[in-house]
Every structure is written in structure tokens, then in C-alpha cells.
mmCIF file with all atom_site columns, C-alpha atoms in Angstrom:
data_model
loop_
_atom_site.group_PDB
_atom_site.id
_atom_site.type_symbol
_atom_site.label_atom_id
_atom_site.label_alt_id
_atom_site.label_comp_id
_atom_site.label_asym_id
_atom_site.label_entity_id
_atom_site.label_seq_id
_atom_site.pdbx_PDB_ins_code
_atom_site.Cartn_x
_atom_site.Cartn_y
_atom_site.Cartn_z
_atom_site.occupancy
_atom_site.B_iso_or_equiv
_atom_site.pdbx_formal_charge
_atom_site.auth_seq_id
_atom_site.auth_comp_id
_atom_site.auth_asym_id
_atom_site.auth_atom_id
_atom_site.pdbx_PDB_model_num
ATOM 1   C CA . UNK A 1 1   ? -11.983 0.150   10.136  1.00 0.00 ? 23  UNK A CA 1
ATOM 2   C CA . UNK A 1 2   ? -10.708 3.568   8.822   1.00 0.00 ? 24  UNK A CA 1
ATOM 3   C CA . UNK A 1 3   ? -8.142  5.976   9.998   1.00 0.00 ? 25  UNK A CA 1
ATOM 4   C CA . UNK A 1 4   ? -7.454  9.576   8.755   1.00 0.00 ? 26  UNK A CA 1
ATOM 5   C CA . UNK A 1 5   ? -3.839  11.040  8.992   1.00 0.00 ? 27  UNK A CA 1
ATOM 6   C CA . UNK A 1 6   ? -3.473  14.599  7.827   1.00 0.00 ? 28  UNK A CA 1
ATOM 7   C CA . UNK A 1 7   ? -4.794  14.197  4.214   1.00 0.00 ? 29  UNK A CA 1
ATOM 8   C CA . UNK A 1 8   ? -4.368  10.387  3.928   1.00 0.00 ? 30  UNK A CA 1
ATOM 9   C CA . UNK A 1 9   ? -7.060  7.817   4.561   1.00 0.00 ? 31  UNK A CA 1
ATOM 10  C CA . UNK A 1 10  ? -6.084  4.166   5.594   1.00 0.00 ? 32  UNK A CA 1
ATOM 11  C CA . UNK A 1 11  ? -8.873  1.621   5.475   1.00 0.00 ? 33  UNK A CA 1
ATOM 12  C CA . UNK A 1 12  ? -8.336  -1.807  6.895   1.00 0.00 ? 34  UNK A CA 1
ATOM 13  C CA . UNK A 1 13  ? -10.668 -4.696  6.111   1.00 0.00 ? 35  UNK A CA 1
ATOM 14  C CA . UNK A 1 14  ? -9.844  -7.788  8.061   1.00 0.00 ? 36  UNK A CA 1
ATOM 15  C CA . UNK A 1 15  ? -11.504 -10.856 9.779   1.00 0.00 ? 37  UNK A CA 1
ATOM 16  C CA . UNK A 1 16  ? -11.748 -9.754  13.335  1.00 0.00 ? 38  UNK A CA 1
ATOM 17  C CA . UNK A 1 17  ? -11.284 -13.272 14.809  1.00 0.00 ? 39  UNK A CA 1
ATOM 18  C CA . UNK A 1 18  ? -7.821  -13.823 13.193  1.00 0.00 ? 40  UNK A CA 1
ATOM 19  C CA . UNK A 1 19  ? -6.170  -10.368 13.092  1.00 0.00 ? 41  UNK A CA 1
ATOM 20  C CA . UNK A 1 20  ? -5.131  -8.366  16.077  1.00 0.00 ? 42  UNK A CA 1
ATOM 21  C CA . UNK A 1 21  ? -3.775  -4.940  16.491  1.00 0.00 ? 43  UNK A CA 1
ATOM 22  C CA . UNK A 1 22  ? -0.231  -6.158  16.852  1.00 0.00 ? 44  UNK A CA 1
ATOM 23  C CA . UNK A 1 23  ? -0.257  -6.989  13.276  1.00 0.00 ? 45  UNK A CA 1
ATOM 24  C CA . UNK A 1 24  ? -2.060  -4.014  11.962  1.00 0.00 ? 46  UNK A CA 1
ATOM 25  C CA . UNK A 1 25  ? -0.075  -1.322  13.876  1.00 0.00 ? 47  UNK A CA 1
ATOM 26  C CA . UNK A 1 26  ? 3.252   -1.774  12.055  1.00 0.00 ? 48  UNK A CA 1
ATOM 27  C CA . UNK A 1 27  ? 1.386   -2.188  8.786   1.00 0.00 ? 49  UNK A CA 1
ATOM 28  C CA . UNK A 1 28  ? -0.416  1.229   9.315   1.00 0.00 ? 50  UNK A CA 1
ATOM 29  C CA . UNK A 1 29  ? 2.948   2.817   10.391  1.00 0.00 ? 51  UNK A CA 1
ATOM 30  C CA . UNK A 1 30  ? 4.775   1.639   7.294   1.00 0.00 ? 52  UNK A CA 1
ATOM 31  C CA . UNK A 1 31  ? 1.958   2.638   4.901   1.00 0.00 ? 53  UNK A CA 1
ATOM 32  C CA . UNK A 1 32  ? 1.847   6.024   6.517   1.00 0.00 ? 54  UNK A CA 1
ATOM 33  C CA . UNK A 1 33  ? 5.576   6.567   6.070   1.00 0.00 ? 55  UNK A CA 1
ATOM 34  C CA . UNK A 1 34  ? 4.962   6.269   2.344   1.00 0.00 ? 56  UNK A CA 1
ATOM 35  C CA . UNK A 1 35  ? 3.215   9.604   2.373   1.00 0.00 ? 57  UNK A CA 1
ATOM 36  C CA . UNK A 1 36  ? 6.552   11.136  3.296   1.00 0.00 ? 58  UNK A CA 1
ATOM 37  C CA . UNK A 1 37  ? 8.202   9.673   0.312   1.00 0.00 ? 59  UNK A CA 1
ATOM 38  C CA . UNK A 1 38  ? 5.413   10.592  -2.058  1.00 0.00 ? 60  UNK A CA 1
ATOM 39  C CA . UNK A 1 39  ? 3.244   13.690  -1.308  1.00 0.00 ? 61  UNK A CA 1
ATOM 40  C CA . UNK A 1 40  ? 0.566   12.608  -3.663  1.00 0.00 ? 62  UNK A CA 1
ATOM 41  C CA . UNK A 1 41  ? -0.778  9.750   -1.402  1.00 0.00 ? 63  UNK A CA 1
ATOM 42  C CA . UNK A 1 42  ? -4.476  10.114  -0.951  1.00 0.00 ? 64  UNK A CA 1
ATOM 43  C CA . UNK A 1 43  ? -5.678  6.728   0.386   1.00 0.00 ? 65  UNK A CA 1
ATOM 44  C CA . UNK A 1 44  ? -4.353  3.167   1.446   1.00 0.00 ? 66  UNK A CA 1
ATOM 45  C CA . UNK A 1 45  ? -6.633  0.339   1.409   1.00 0.00 ? 67  UNK A CA 1
ATOM 46  C CA . UNK A 1 46  ? -5.373  -2.833  3.259   1.00 0.00 ? 68  UNK A CA 1
ATOM 47  C CA . UNK A 1 47  ? -7.450  -5.993  2.856   1.00 0.00 ? 69  UNK A CA 1
ATOM 48  C CA . UNK A 1 48  ? -6.638  -9.197  4.875   1.00 0.00 ? 70  UNK A CA 1
ATOM 49  C CA . UNK A 1 49  ? -8.749  -12.149 3.944   1.00 0.00 ? 71  UNK A CA 1
ATOM 50  C CA . UNK A 1 50  ? -8.852  -15.871 3.595   1.00 0.00 ? 72  UNK A CA 1
ATOM 51  C CA . UNK A 1 51  ? -8.799  -17.510 0.231   1.00 0.00 ? 73  UNK A CA 1
ATOM 52  C CA . UNK A 1 52  ? -10.858 -20.736 0.758   1.00 0.00 ? 74  UNK A CA 1
ATOM 53  C CA . UNK A 1 53  ? -9.950  -21.944 -2.894  1.00 0.00 ? 75  UNK A CA 1
ATOM 54  C CA . UNK A 1 54  ? -6.216  -21.852 -2.156  1.00 0.00 ? 76  UNK A CA 1
ATOM 55  C CA . UNK A 1 55  ? -4.276  -24.660 -0.260  1.00 0.00 ? 77  UNK A CA 1
ATOM 56  C CA . UNK A 1 56  ? -4.010  -24.122 3.567   1.00 0.00 ? 78  UNK A CA 1
ATOM 57  C CA . UNK A 1 57  ? -0.308  -23.283 3.131   1.00 0.00 ? 79  UNK A CA 1
ATOM 58  C CA . UNK A 1 58  ? -1.277  -20.135 1.142   1.00 0.00 ? 80  UNK A CA 1
ATOM 59  C CA . UNK A 1 59  ? -4.696  -19.314 2.101   1.00 0.00 ? 81  UNK A CA 1
ATOM 60  C CA . UNK A 1 60  ? -4.014  -16.007 4.015   1.00 0.00 ? 82  UNK A CA 1
ATOM 61  C CA . UNK A 1 61  ? -4.097  -13.040 1.558   1.00 0.00 ? 83  UNK A CA 1
ATOM 62  C CA . UNK A 1 62  ? -3.002  -9.418  2.129   1.00 0.00 ? 84  UNK A CA 1
ATOM 63  C CA . UNK A 1 63  ? -3.852  -6.791  -0.639  1.00 0.00 ? 85  UNK A CA 1
ATOM 64  C CA . UNK A 1 64  ? -2.769  -3.185  -0.523  1.00 0.00 ? 86  UNK A CA 1
ATOM 65  C CA . UNK A 1 65  ? -3.940  -0.525  -2.833  1.00 0.00 ? 87  UNK A CA 1
ATOM 66  C CA . UNK A 1 66  ? -2.139  2.811   -2.515  1.00 0.00 ? 88  UNK A CA 1
ATOM 67  C CA . UNK A 1 67  ? -4.162  5.544   -4.299  1.00 0.00 ? 89  UNK A CA 1
ATOM 68  C CA . UNK A 1 68  ? -2.090  8.602   -5.554  1.00 0.00 ? 90  UNK A CA 1
ATOM 69  C CA . UNK A 1 69  ? -3.254  11.629  -7.454  1.00 0.00 ? 91  UNK A CA 1
ATOM 70  C CA . UNK A 1 70  ? -3.517  10.155  -11.053 1.00 0.00 ? 92  UNK A CA 1
ATOM 71  C CA . UNK A 1 71  ? -2.131  6.620   -10.214 1.00 0.00 ? 93  UNK A CA 1
ATOM 72  C CA . UNK A 1 72  ? -2.580  3.544   -8.182  1.00 0.00 ? 94  UNK A CA 1
ATOM 73  C CA . UNK A 1 73  ? -0.071  1.007   -6.716  1.00 0.00 ? 95  UNK A CA 1
ATOM 74  C CA . UNK A 1 74  ? -1.404  -2.512  -5.976  1.00 0.00 ? 96  UNK A CA 1
ATOM 75  C CA . UNK A 1 75  ? 0.144   -5.439  -4.285  1.00 0.00 ? 97  UNK A CA 1
ATOM 76  C CA . UNK A 1 76  ? -1.141  -8.930  -3.547  1.00 0.00 ? 98  UNK A CA 1
ATOM 77  C CA . UNK A 1 77  ? 0.698   -11.472 -1.406  1.00 0.00 ? 99  UNK A CA 1
ATOM 78  C CA . UNK A 1 78  ? -0.512  -14.810 -0.086  1.00 0.00 ? 100 UNK A CA 1
ATOM 79  C CA . UNK A 1 79  ? 1.176   -17.156 2.558   1.00 0.00 ? 101 UNK A CA 1
ATOM 80  C CA . UNK A 1 80  ? 0.258   -19.453 5.435   1.00 0.00 ? 102 UNK A CA 1
ATOM 81  C CA . UNK A 1 81  ? -0.308  -16.501 7.926   1.00 0.00 ? 103 UNK A CA 1
ATOM 82  C CA . UNK A 1 82  ? -1.488  -12.891 7.643   1.00 0.00 ? 104 UNK A CA 1
ATOM 83  C CA . UNK A 1 83  ? 1.829   -11.809 9.379   1.00 0.00 ? 105 UNK A CA 1
ATOM 84  C CA . UNK A 1 84  ? 3.844   -13.238 6.541   1.00 0.00 ? 106 UNK A CA 1
ATOM 85  C CA . UNK A 1 85  ? 1.434   -11.900 3.950   1.00 0.00 ? 107 UNK A CA 1
ATOM 86  C CA . UNK A 1 86  ? 1.255   -8.475  5.333   1.00 0.00 ? 108 UNK A CA 1
ATOM 87  C CA . UNK A 1 87  ? 5.096   -8.323  5.549   1.00 0.00 ? 109 UNK A CA 1
ATOM 88  C CA . UNK A 1 88  ? 5.725   -9.449  2.105   1.00 0.00 ? 110 UNK A CA 1
ATOM 89  C CA . UNK A 1 89  ? 3.085   -7.049  0.609   1.00 0.00 ? 111 UNK A CA 1
ATOM 90  C CA . UNK A 1 90  ? 4.421   -4.003  2.578   1.00 0.00 ? 112 UNK A CA 1
ATOM 91  C CA . UNK A 1 91  ? 8.019   -4.806  1.437   1.00 0.00 ? 113 UNK A CA 1
ATOM 92  C CA . UNK A 1 92  ? 6.834   -5.168  -2.252  1.00 0.00 ? 114 UNK A CA 1
ATOM 93  C CA . UNK A 1 93  ? 4.838   -1.969  -1.970  1.00 0.00 ? 115 UNK A CA 1
ATOM 94  C CA . UNK A 1 94  ? 7.814   -0.109  -0.455  1.00 0.00 ? 116 UNK A CA 1
ATOM 95  C CA . UNK A 1 95  ? 9.857   -1.056  -3.527  1.00 0.00 ? 117 UNK A CA 1
ATOM 96  C CA . UNK A 1 96  ? 7.107   0.309   -5.851  1.00 0.00 ? 118 UNK A CA 1
ATOM 97  C CA . UNK A 1 97  ? 6.870   3.505   -3.847  1.00 0.00 ? 119 UNK A CA 1
ATOM 98  C CA . UNK A 1 98  ? 10.480  4.217   -4.103  1.00 0.00 ? 120 UNK A CA 1
ATOM 99  C CA . UNK A 1 99  ? 10.345  3.525   -7.813  1.00 0.00 ? 121 UNK A CA 1
ATOM 100 C CA . UNK A 1 100 ? 7.412   5.979   -8.111  1.00 0.00 ? 122 UNK A CA 1
ATOM 101 C CA . UNK A 1 101 ? 9.411   8.506   -6.019  1.00 0.00 ? 123 UNK A CA 1
ATOM 102 C CA . UNK A 1 102 ? 12.201  8.266   -8.532  1.00 0.00 ? 124 UNK A CA 1
ATOM 103 C CA . UNK A 1 103 ? 9.912   8.842   -11.434 1.00 0.00 ? 125 UNK A CA 1
ATOM 104 C CA . UNK A 1 104 ? 8.460   11.948  -9.828  1.00 0.00 ? 126 UNK A CA 1
ATOM 105 C CA . UNK A 1 105 ? 11.830  13.359  -9.112  1.00 0.00 ? 127 UNK A CA 1
ATOM 106 C CA . UNK A 1 106 ? 13.200  12.842  -12.585 1.00 0.00 ? 128 UNK A CA 1
ATOM 107 C CA . UNK A 1 107 ? 13.127  15.281  -15.494 1.00 0.00 ? 129 UNK A CA 1
ATOM 108 C CA . UNK A 1 108 ? 10.425  15.018  -17.879 1.00 0.00 ? 130 UNK A CA 1
ATOM 109 C CA . UNK A 1 109 ? 10.839  13.224  -21.198 1.00 0.00 ? 131 UNK A CA 1
ATOM 110 C CA . UNK A 1 110 ? 9.706   16.219  -23.331 1.00 0.00 ? 132 UNK A CA 1
ATOM 111 C CA . UNK A 1 111 ? 10.025  19.970  -22.409 1.00 0.00 ? 133 UNK A CA 1
ATOM 112 C CA . UNK A 1 112 ? 7.283   22.123  -23.740 1.00 0.00 ? 134 UNK A CA 1
ATOM 113 C CA . UNK A 1 113 ? 7.481   25.786  -24.012 1.00 0.00 ? 135 UNK A CA 1
ATOM 114 C CA . UNK A 1 114 ? 5.209   28.498  -25.505 1.00 0.00 ? 136 UNK A CA 1
ATOM 115 C CA . UNK A 1 115 ? 8.141   31.004  -25.553 1.00 0.00 ? 137 UNK A CA 1
ATOM 116 C CA . UNK A 1 116 ? 9.760   31.767  -28.970 1.00 0.00 ? 138 UNK A CA 1
ATOM 117 C CA . UNK A 1 117 ? 13.287  32.361  -29.111 1.00 0.00 ? 139 UNK A CA 1
#
């Protein structure tokens, strides 16, 4: 499933039997809000999957990859339900987005000029 919002694409890959729209809607809205903090967001890929190798208490996985111009932010969380995994992943990604926004607003480490004084 893919959604296009202005210049941002959100792709969601999920098992249809276990994930409903009530889970996906808040995740989409939160990920979309990241594009207001960082203008360079191009694409968000949300993957919800079962991990059969993990214990049943932590076999629901949420991975979110946020692609920016020149950079990628990635989070991976697992728990007993997709709701918990998605919530934890979105919260962790939000911290990374805020950190990235701070870096973009800061002054450069070195100033280069071709003007001779």
C-alpha cells in the first residue's frame, strides 16, 4: 500500500489479516508530520511483520525507514503486538527526526569562502 502526500511517499507493508486501518492511520499521520520538521523528507517505508524466529512475546516487528535527501533514518522495534511495536518505533523515530532537525538548523563546522579580504 502506498500513499503520496505532496512530495512525500509513504509505503506500508503489513500482513492484511492482523493489521487494521485504526493502527495504520495514526502511524501515517505521525510520519507525515515529520515532513513539517524536516523539509528534505522524500519517502517513508513502514514494514510490519511477524518474526517467526523470535519468542511469541516479541514476534511482532515494526521497521520504519525515513529517506531524506542525502540521509536515511531507520528504527526497528519488536513487541507482543503491532500496536506496541509501531508506537515504540514512531516514538524513537520522532527523537531521531528532532535531532536531525537540530543538525540542519545549526551552523556549519567550517565556513568556506572564495572571497579574499
